[in-house]
C-alpha cells in the first residue's frame, strides 16, 4: 500500500515484502529482510526503492536511520523510513527519505544512493524469478537504446 503513495520515482510495478536485501547474511547488518522493496518504472528507467517501516509511538532518529541506510543503500537507489514520528535531525539527512504513516505521504524525498552494482543486479534477478518483468535492467548504470530514439 505504501509504494502507491510514493510517486517521486515513477509508478510502482513490483513490490516485495520481507525481501532478502542481500543474497547473503552479515551479522553486522541491522536487518536481513527489507520490509518493502519496490521497483518503480519512470519512462524507460527502473529504480529499486527500499522502505523500512517503524510503526512505533516513539520518534525515529538518525542513529537508527543510518543503520538501515547502510544495508538498503547497497541494493536500493532510494531509501525511505516510514514512521509515525521522526526526529527533526532526520530532516538534515539527505540520503534518507521520510514517509509519514499518519498522513500517508512523503515528508522528505531522499537523494540517489548509487547502490553496489552487483548486489542490485542480484536483487533484480531474484525479483524476476518471482514475477518482475524481464525487460527491467539489472544494472543501475545501464540504459536501453530506445531512450535515444
PDB file of C-alpha atoms in Angstrom:
ATOM      1  CA  UNK A   1       0.000   0.000   0.000  1.00  0.00           C
ATOM      2  CA  UNK A   2       2.792   2.471   0.882  1.00  0.00           C
ATOM      3  CA  UNK A   3       4.528   2.209  -2.539  1.00  0.00           C
ATOM      4  CA  UNK A   4       1.369   3.587  -4.215  1.00  0.00           C
ATOM      5  CA  UNK A   5       1.713   6.794  -2.196  1.00  0.00           C
ATOM      6  CA  UNK A   6       5.371   7.314  -3.140  1.00  0.00           C
ATOM      7  CA  UNK A   7       5.171   8.797  -6.633  1.00  0.00           C
ATOM      8  CA  UNK A   8       8.523  10.583  -6.762  1.00  0.00           C
ATOM      9  CA  UNK A   9      10.248   7.766  -8.682  1.00  0.00           C
ATOM     10  CA  UNK A  10       7.556   6.787 -11.179  1.00  0.00           C
ATOM     11  CA  UNK A  11       4.959   4.039 -10.987  1.00  0.00           C
ATOM     12  CA  UNK A  12       5.480   1.024  -8.704  1.00  0.00           C
ATOM     13  CA  UNK A  13       5.402  -2.033 -10.985  1.00  0.00           C
ATOM     14  CA  UNK A  14       6.570  -4.663  -8.499  1.00  0.00           C
ATOM     15  CA  UNK A  15       6.553  -4.899  -4.708  1.00  0.00           C
ATOM     16  CA  UNK A  16       8.227  -7.453  -2.425  1.00  0.00           C
ATOM     17  CA  UNK A  17       7.523  -7.662   1.302  1.00  0.00           C
ATOM     18  CA  UNK A  18      10.097  -9.146   3.686  1.00  0.00           C
ATOM     19  CA  UNK A  19      12.618  -9.313   0.844  1.00  0.00           C
ATOM     20  CA  UNK A  20      16.145 -10.700   1.338  1.00  0.00           C
ATOM     21  CA  UNK A  21      18.043  -7.487   0.670  1.00  0.00           C
ATOM     22  CA  UNK A  22      21.364  -9.218   0.065  1.00  0.00           C
ATOM     23  CA  UNK A  23      21.946 -12.771  -1.185  1.00  0.00           C
ATOM     24  CA  UNK A  24      23.919 -13.477   1.997  1.00  0.00           C
ATOM     25  CA  UNK A  25      23.602 -12.604   5.670  1.00  0.00           C
ATOM     26  CA  UNK A  26      26.127 -10.458   7.519  1.00  0.00           C
ATOM     27  CA  UNK A  27      25.832 -10.319  11.294  1.00  0.00           C
ATOM     28  CA  UNK A  28      26.891  -6.667  11.393  1.00  0.00           C
ATOM     29  CA  UNK A  29      23.845  -5.640   9.304  1.00  0.00           C
ATOM     30  CA  UNK A  30      20.833  -4.377  11.263  1.00  0.00           C
ATOM     31  CA  UNK A  31      18.470  -6.329   9.007  1.00  0.00           C
ATOM     32  CA  UNK A  32      18.464  -9.194   6.546  1.00  0.00           C
ATOM     33  CA  UNK A  33      14.889  -8.778   5.317  1.00  0.00           C
ATOM     34  CA  UNK A  34      13.705  -5.455   3.964  1.00  0.00           C
ATOM     35  CA  UNK A  35      10.148  -4.552   4.946  1.00  0.00           C
ATOM     36  CA  UNK A  36       9.313  -3.377   1.418  1.00  0.00           C
ATOM     37  CA  UNK A  37      11.479  -3.355  -1.698  1.00  0.00           C
ATOM     38  CA  UNK A  38       9.682  -1.947  -4.740  1.00  0.00           C
ATOM     39  CA  UNK A  39      10.642  -1.436  -8.365  1.00  0.00           C
ATOM     40  CA  UNK A  40       9.415   1.809  -9.918  1.00  0.00           C
ATOM     41  CA  UNK A  41       9.227   2.498 -13.636  1.00  0.00           C
ATOM     42  CA  UNK A  42       9.889   6.050 -14.760  1.00  0.00           C
ATOM     43  CA  UNK A  43       9.935   6.210 -18.551  1.00  0.00           C
ATOM     44  CA  UNK A  44      12.491   3.596 -19.606  1.00  0.00           C
ATOM     45  CA  UNK A  45      14.325   3.703 -16.249  1.00  0.00           C
ATOM     46  CA  UNK A  46      13.723   1.422 -13.308  1.00  0.00           C
ATOM     47  CA  UNK A  47      14.505   2.289  -9.709  1.00  0.00           C
ATOM     48  CA  UNK A  48      14.753  -0.072  -6.751  1.00  0.00           C
ATOM     49  CA  UNK A  49      13.309   1.655  -3.690  1.00  0.00           C
ATOM     50  CA  UNK A  50      13.598   0.329  -0.137  1.00  0.00           C
ATOM     51  CA  UNK A  51      11.088   1.175   2.588  1.00  0.00           C
ATOM     52  CA  UNK A  52      11.646   0.334   6.255  1.00  0.00           C
ATOM     53  CA  UNK A  53       8.512   0.623   8.402  1.00  0.00           C
ATOM     54  CA  UNK A  54       8.730   1.634  12.060  1.00  0.00           C
ATOM     55  CA  UNK A  55       5.183   1.811  13.421  1.00  0.00           C
ATOM     56  CA  UNK A  56       6.227   2.990  16.870  1.00  0.00           C
ATOM     57  CA  UNK A  57       4.906   5.624  19.256  1.00  0.00           C
ATOM     58  CA  UNK A  58       8.422   6.997  19.827  1.00  0.00           C
ATOM     59  CA  UNK A  59      10.296   9.142  17.310  1.00  0.00           C
ATOM     60  CA  UNK A  60      12.621   7.503  14.840  1.00  0.00           C
ATOM     61  CA  UNK A  61      16.077   9.091  14.964  1.00  0.00           C
ATOM     62  CA  UNK A  62      19.178   9.434  12.784  1.00  0.00           C
ATOM     63  CA  UNK A  63      21.193   6.691  14.509  1.00  0.00           C
ATOM     64  CA  UNK A  64      18.647   4.040  13.543  1.00  0.00           C
ATOM     65  CA  UNK A  65      18.206   5.579  10.085  1.00  0.00           C
ATOM     66  CA  UNK A  66      21.958   5.351   9.382  1.00  0.00           C
ATOM     67  CA  UNK A  67      21.990   1.648  10.284  1.00  0.00           C
ATOM     68  CA  UNK A  68      19.153   0.837   7.888  1.00  0.00           C
ATOM     69  CA  UNK A  69      20.541   3.128   5.191  1.00  0.00           C
ATOM     70  CA  UNK A  70      23.832   1.231   5.296  1.00  0.00           C
ATOM     71  CA  UNK A  71      22.036  -2.009   4.356  1.00  0.00           C
ATOM     72  CA  UNK A  72      19.330  -0.751   1.986  1.00  0.00           C
ATOM     73  CA  UNK A  73      21.742   1.650   0.272  1.00  0.00           C
ATOM     74  CA  UNK A  74      23.832  -1.238  -1.028  1.00  0.00           C
ATOM     75  CA  UNK A  75      20.914  -2.505  -3.135  1.00  0.00           C
ATOM     76  CA  UNK A  76      18.404   0.345  -3.492  1.00  0.00           C
ATOM     77  CA  UNK A  77      18.676   3.613  -5.368  1.00  0.00           C
ATOM     78  CA  UNK A  78      16.374   5.319  -2.887  1.00  0.00           C
ATOM     79  CA  UNK A  79      15.549   4.599   0.755  1.00  0.00           C
ATOM     80  CA  UNK A  80      12.584   5.709   2.862  1.00  0.00           C
ATOM     81  CA  UNK A  81      11.889   5.363   6.546  1.00  0.00           C
ATOM     82  CA  UNK A  82       8.153   5.110   7.170  1.00  0.00           C
ATOM     83  CA  UNK A  83       7.102   6.084  10.693  1.00  0.00           C
ATOM     84  CA  UNK A  84       4.512   7.934  12.750  1.00  0.00           C
ATOM     85  CA  UNK A  85       7.033  10.390  14.206  1.00  0.00           C
ATOM     86  CA  UNK A  86      10.525  11.499  13.197  1.00  0.00           C
ATOM     87  CA  UNK A  87      13.342  13.289  14.954  1.00  0.00           C
ATOM     88  CA  UNK A  88      13.980  16.765  13.485  1.00  0.00           C
ATOM     89  CA  UNK A  89      17.588  15.707  12.890  1.00  0.00           C
ATOM     90  CA  UNK A  90      16.371  13.309  10.193  1.00  0.00           C
ATOM     91  CA  UNK A  91      15.335  16.275   8.075  1.00  0.00           C
ATOM     92  CA  UNK A  92      19.053  17.062   7.742  1.00  0.00           C
ATOM     93  CA  UNK A  93      19.931  13.593   6.386  1.00  0.00           C
ATOM     94  CA  UNK A  94      19.727  13.968   2.588  1.00  0.00           C
ATOM     95  CA  UNK A  95      20.142  10.245   1.849  1.00  0.00           C
ATOM     96  CA  UNK A  96      17.038   9.176   3.784  1.00  0.00           C
ATOM     97  CA  UNK A  97      13.504   9.816   2.584  1.00  0.00           C
ATOM     98  CA  UNK A  98      10.742  10.133   5.168  1.00  0.00           C
ATOM     99  CA  UNK A  99       7.215   8.785   4.788  1.00  0.00           C
ATOM    100  CA  UNK A 100       4.532   9.673   7.331  1.00  0.00           C
ATOM    101  CA  UNK A 101       2.342   6.755   8.396  1.00  0.00           C
ATOM    102  CA  UNK A 102      -0.112   9.267   9.895  1.00  0.00           C
ATOM    103  CA  UNK A 103      -0.620  11.319   6.727  1.00  0.00           C
ATOM    104  CA  UNK A 104       0.317   8.541   4.267  1.00  0.00           C
ATOM    105  CA  UNK A 105       2.545  10.903   2.297  1.00  0.00           C
ATOM    106  CA  UNK A 106       6.198  11.632   1.584  1.00  0.00           C
ATOM    107  CA  UNK A 107       7.530  14.161   4.102  1.00  0.00           C
ATOM    108  CA  UNK A 108      11.046  14.333   2.629  1.00  0.00           C
ATOM    109  CA  UNK A 109      12.426  12.970  -0.621  1.00  0.00           C
ATOM    110  CA  UNK A 110      15.770  11.091  -0.491  1.00  0.00           C
ATOM    111  CA  UNK A 111      18.906  11.563  -2.568  1.00  0.00           C
ATOM    112  CA  UNK A 112      20.030   8.973  -5.104  1.00  0.00           C
ATOM    113  CA  UNK A 113      22.187   6.365  -3.314  1.00  0.00           C
ATOM    114  CA  UNK A 114      24.441   4.804  -6.014  1.00  0.00           C
ATOM    115  CA  UNK A 115      23.994   1.160  -4.952  1.00  0.00           C
ATOM    116  CA  UNK A 116      26.541  -1.620  -5.295  1.00  0.00           C
ATOM    117  CA  UNK A 117      26.036  -2.765  -8.887  1.00  0.00           C
ATOM    118  CA  UNK A 118      26.488  -6.490  -8.209  1.00  0.00           C
ATOM    119  CA  UNK A 119      24.142  -6.532  -5.208  1.00  0.00           C
ATOM    120  CA  UNK A 120      21.441  -4.599  -7.066  1.00  0.00           C
ATOM    121  CA  UNK A 121      21.766  -6.902 -10.095  1.00  0.00           C
ATOM    122  CA  UNK A 122      21.378  -9.918  -7.831  1.00  0.00           C
ATOM    123  CA  UNK A 123      18.271  -8.460  -6.168  1.00  0.00           C
ATOM    124  CA  UNK A 124      16.620  -7.677  -9.522  1.00  0.00           C
ATOM    125  CA  UNK A 125      17.398 -11.177 -10.844  1.00  0.00           C
ATOM    126  CA  UNK A 126      15.783 -12.701  -7.741  1.00  0.00           C
ATOM    127  CA  UNK A 127      12.715 -10.493  -8.234  1.00  0.00           C
ATOM    128  CA  UNK A 128      12.467 -11.585 -11.881  1.00  0.00           C
ATOM    129  CA  UNK A 129      12.163 -15.194 -10.705  1.00  0.00           C
ATOM    130  CA  UNK A 130       9.094 -14.112  -8.717  1.00  0.00           C
ATOM    131  CA  UNK A 131       7.292 -12.116 -11.412  1.00  0.00           C
ATOM    132  CA  UNK A 132       9.164  -8.881 -12.135  1.00  0.00           C
ATOM    133  CA  UNK A 133       9.105  -8.011 -15.867  1.00  0.00           C
ATOM    134  CA  UNK A 134      12.050  -9.406 -17.832  1.00  0.00           C
ATOM    135  CA  UNK A 135      12.625  -6.025 -19.523  1.00  0.00           C
ATOM    136  CA  UNK A 136      13.769  -4.464 -16.233  1.00  0.00           C
ATOM    137  CA  UNK A 137      17.518  -3.879 -16.480  1.00  0.00           C
ATOM    138  CA  UNK A 138      19.599  -5.310 -13.647  1.00  0.00           C
ATOM    139  CA  UNK A 139      22.357  -2.696 -13.632  1.00  0.00           C
ATOM    140  CA  UNK A 140      21.535   0.736 -12.215  1.00  0.00           C
ATOM    141  CA  UNK A 141      24.029   2.286 -14.652  1.00  0.00           C
ATOM    142  CA  UNK A 142      22.742   0.738 -17.877  1.00  0.00           C
ATOM    143  CA  UNK A 143      20.064   2.207 -20.149  1.00  0.00           C
ATOM    144  CA  UNK A 144      18.156   0.873 -23.138  1.00  0.00           C
ATOM    145  CA  UNK A 145      18.893   2.062 -26.681  1.00  0.00           C
ATOM    146  CA  UNK A 146      15.306   3.160 -27.250  1.00  0.00           C
ATOM    147  CA  UNK A 147      15.941   6.029 -24.823  1.00  0.00           C
ATOM    148  CA  UNK A 148      17.885   7.685 -27.646  1.00  0.00           C
ATOM    149  CA  UNK A 149      15.278   7.302 -30.419  1.00  0.00           C
TER     150      UNK A 149
END
